[in-house]
Each structure stands twice: as C-alpha cells, then as structure tokens.
C-alpha cells in the first residue's frame, strides 16, 4: 500500500510571547494542588476563530486563597468574572456553579513570562474583556464531564 507524506497540516510548536491573546475558558474549578492546598484553576484556550499565534494552546490561571483569611481575594476574582462578561449581581446556588459559568466565556488575556529554575513559564498577567466577544471557536477536544479523569496543570511535564 502506498503512502505519501503531507506536511501541509503540521503546526510548528511556538512558545507563548508576552502579549495579549483572545482566549475562551475551557474549564474553571476549585481543586487542591499536589500539596493539598485549595485553589481556583481556570483553563484558558487560545481561540482559533481569531487570527493569532498559539491557537488551541492551553494556559492555566491559578488563584490561591489569602493566607491570613483563607478566602480568595474577592477583588481579583470579581475582576476575572467581570472580564468574562458575568453580569453584575448575578446569584448562584454555589461557588461551583459560579465557576461553571466561566466555561465558554471569552477574555483578552495578557501573558507574562516568569523565570523559574532557568526556564521561562507563561503565566496570566491580566484578564480583560474580549475585544471580540462573539466566539466561533471550534473545540479540538470534548468539553470536560464530571466523571472524566482530571488533568492538573501540575501533572504536565512543562
């Protein structure tokens, strides 16, 4: 059987740059890190309906509670909700329902590169309202379901 190589669909790997990206939230939840400390994890994906680098790449944002109160910094959390277009005064039955509402919402996320052990790692610097809120992103993977295996940012080798 004959076979022909076709490199037209190959996407070369590129690093995140310190710049804004139009992103969509794939998942948002509260979960412990590998040391058992609770945190909020927002899984952003670079939108593929906007011409930009890194389409479909994931970037995780983590927010830990304040050490003195054990509560999340409400100003930071509400800034994220506002940037994602969550309406002012919207009520939720639970904190989990609040975070579930982040899924599928768009934002303009500015990336910074933080150096750790000689390696530059992309991190979320700012989250602002999207300049293109109408989203036609085509998901490359299935949306998470409650009984799916959870993949943590700490589980990844990079």
Short mmCIF file of C-alpha atoms in Angstrom, two decimals:
data_model
loop_
_atom_site.label_atom_id
_atom_site.label_comp_id
_atom_site.label_asym_id
_atom_site.label_seq_id
_atom_site.Cartn_x
_atom_site.Cartn_y
_atom_site.Cartn_z
CA UNK A 1 0.00 0.00 0.00
CA UNK A 2 1.40 3.38 -1.00
CA UNK A 3 1.63 6.22 1.46
CA UNK A 4 2.53 9.85 0.87
CA UNK A 5 3.65 12.32 3.48
CA UNK A 6 1.72 15.59 3.70
CA UNK A 7 3.20 18.29 5.92
CA UNK A 8 0.64 20.96 4.99
CA UNK A 9 -1.23 20.38 8.27
CA UNK A 10 1.83 20.41 10.52
CA UNK A 11 1.78 23.16 13.11
CA UNK A 12 5.22 24.09 14.40
CA UNK A 13 5.44 24.48 18.17
CA UNK A 14 5.96 28.05 19.34
CA UNK A 15 6.31 29.47 22.82
CA UNK A 16 3.87 31.93 24.31
CA UNK A 17 5.04 35.53 23.98
CA UNK A 18 4.47 38.40 26.39
CA UNK A 19 1.42 39.78 24.63
CA UNK A 20 -2.38 39.67 24.74
CA UNK A 21 -4.30 36.70 23.32
CA UNK A 22 -8.02 36.31 22.69
CA UNK A 23 -8.99 33.26 24.76
CA UNK A 24 -12.01 31.21 25.77
CA UNK A 25 -12.46 29.35 29.07
CA UNK A 26 -12.42 25.57 28.63
CA UNK A 27 -12.83 24.78 32.33
CA UNK A 28 -12.89 26.52 35.71
CA UNK A 29 -12.96 24.79 39.08
CA UNK A 30 -11.76 24.83 42.65
CA UNK A 31 -9.41 21.98 43.42
CA UNK A 32 -6.37 21.21 45.56
CA UNK A 33 -2.85 21.36 44.20
CA UNK A 34 -0.46 18.42 44.60
CA UNK A 35 0.27 19.55 48.18
CA UNK A 36 -3.43 19.66 49.10
CA UNK A 37 -3.75 23.47 49.14
CA UNK A 38 -7.04 24.67 47.62
CA UNK A 39 -7.01 26.95 44.60
CA UNK A 40 -9.10 28.10 41.66
CA UNK A 41 -7.86 26.87 38.29
CA UNK A 42 -9.10 28.48 35.07
CA UNK A 43 -8.13 26.62 31.90
CA UNK A 44 -7.92 29.18 29.09
CA UNK A 45 -7.58 28.16 25.43
CA UNK A 46 -6.28 30.47 22.70
CA UNK A 47 -9.20 30.98 20.35
CA UNK A 48 -8.98 29.53 16.85
CA UNK A 49 -11.65 31.84 15.41
CA UNK A 50 -9.27 34.80 15.75
CA UNK A 51 -6.12 35.10 13.64
CA UNK A 52 -3.35 34.86 16.23
CA UNK A 53 -0.43 32.69 17.30
CA UNK A 54 -0.84 29.69 19.61
CA UNK A 55 -4.38 28.78 18.51
CA UNK A 56 -5.81 25.95 20.66
CA UNK A 57 -2.97 26.21 23.22
CA UNK A 58 -3.96 25.94 26.89
CA UNK A 59 -2.88 28.38 29.61
CA UNK A 60 -3.85 27.75 33.22
CA UNK A 61 -4.51 30.56 35.67
CA UNK A 62 -4.35 29.72 39.37
CA UNK A 63 -5.66 31.78 42.26
CA UNK A 64 -4.85 30.78 45.82
CA UNK A 65 -6.66 32.00 48.93
CA UNK A 66 -5.14 34.70 51.10
CA UNK A 67 -3.00 33.16 53.84
CA UNK A 68 -4.39 35.34 56.63
CA UNK A 69 -8.10 34.71 55.93
CA UNK A 70 -8.17 31.51 53.88
CA UNK A 71 -10.56 33.26 51.47
CA UNK A 72 -9.96 34.20 47.85
CA UNK A 73 -9.23 37.87 47.15
CA UNK A 74 -12.71 38.96 46.09
CA UNK A 75 -11.48 41.94 44.05
CA UNK A 76 -9.28 39.74 41.89
CA UNK A 77 -11.99 37.10 41.49
CA UNK A 78 -14.65 39.68 40.59
CA UNK A 79 -12.25 41.31 38.08
CA UNK A 80 -12.00 37.95 36.32
CA UNK A 81 -15.79 37.48 36.38
CA UNK A 82 -16.35 40.99 35.02
CA UNK A 83 -13.78 40.47 32.23
CA UNK A 84 -15.56 37.24 31.28
CA UNK A 85 -18.88 39.07 30.98
CA UNK A 86 -20.59 37.69 34.08
CA UNK A 87 -23.46 40.11 34.87
CA UNK A 88 -23.29 42.33 37.96
CA UNK A 89 -25.46 40.99 40.79
CA UNK A 90 -25.97 37.52 39.31
CA UNK A 91 -26.69 34.97 42.05
CA UNK A 92 -25.54 31.35 42.15
CA UNK A 93 -26.58 28.35 44.21
CA UNK A 94 -22.94 27.51 44.93
CA UNK A 95 -19.36 28.60 44.34
CA UNK A 96 -19.03 25.67 41.94
CA UNK A 97 -21.98 27.00 39.89
CA UNK A 98 -20.27 30.41 39.79
CA UNK A 99 -17.08 28.88 38.37
CA UNK A 100 -19.09 26.70 35.94
CA UNK A 101 -20.49 29.93 34.50
CA UNK A 102 -16.96 30.87 33.36
CA UNK A 103 -16.92 28.00 30.84
CA UNK A 104 -17.22 29.14 27.24
CA UNK A 105 -16.74 32.81 28.15
CA UNK A 106 -14.16 34.89 26.28
CA UNK A 107 -11.49 37.29 27.51
CA UNK A 108 -8.41 39.10 26.34
CA UNK A 109 -5.60 37.55 28.40
CA UNK A 110 -2.19 39.18 28.59
CA UNK A 111 0.61 36.68 29.12
CA UNK A 112 3.80 37.29 31.09
CA UNK A 113 6.84 35.02 31.16
CA UNK A 114 8.12 34.20 34.64
CA UNK A 115 11.53 32.63 35.05
CA UNK A 116 11.80 29.68 37.43
CA UNK A 117 14.84 27.40 37.66
CA UNK A 118 16.23 28.90 34.46
CA UNK A 119 13.07 28.24 32.44
CA UNK A 120 10.54 30.84 31.31
CA UNK A 121 6.95 29.81 32.04
CA UNK A 122 3.87 31.54 30.62
CA UNK A 123 1.52 32.96 33.27
CA UNK A 124 -1.63 35.07 33.15
CA UNK A 125 -0.77 38.71 33.82
CA UNK A 126 -4.09 40.44 33.08
CA UNK A 127 -7.59 39.34 32.17
CA UNK A 128 -9.68 41.95 30.37
CA UNK A 129 -12.92 41.91 28.42
CA UNK A 130 -12.58 40.42 24.95
CA UNK A 131 -12.44 42.80 22.02
CA UNK A 132 -14.24 40.05 20.04
CA UNK A 133 -16.88 38.67 22.44
CA UNK A 134 -18.79 36.71 19.78
CA UNK A 135 -16.98 33.38 19.78
CA UNK A 136 -16.92 30.80 17.00
CA UNK A 137 -14.09 28.73 18.47
CA UNK A 138 -14.14 25.11 17.30
CA UNK A 139 -13.14 22.80 20.15
CA UNK A 140 -10.41 20.30 19.34
CA UNK A 141 -11.34 18.18 22.35
CA UNK A 142 -14.51 17.27 24.16
CA UNK A 143 -15.75 19.50 26.94
CA UNK A 144 -14.97 18.11 30.39
CA UNK A 145 -17.51 15.85 32.07
CA UNK A 146 -17.84 15.15 35.76
CA UNK A 147 -16.64 11.55 35.56
CA UNK A 148 -13.69 12.28 33.28
CA UNK A 149 -10.15 11.88 34.54
CA UNK A 150 -8.91 15.23 35.85
CA UNK A 151 -5.70 16.53 34.30
CA UNK A 152 -3.98 19.00 36.56
CA UNK A 153 -1.51 21.67 35.45
CA UNK A 154 0.96 20.10 37.92
CA UNK A 155 0.61 16.75 36.08
CA UNK A 156 2.05 18.21 32.89
CA UNK A 157 5.79 17.93 32.18
CA UNK A 158 6.08 21.56 31.07
#
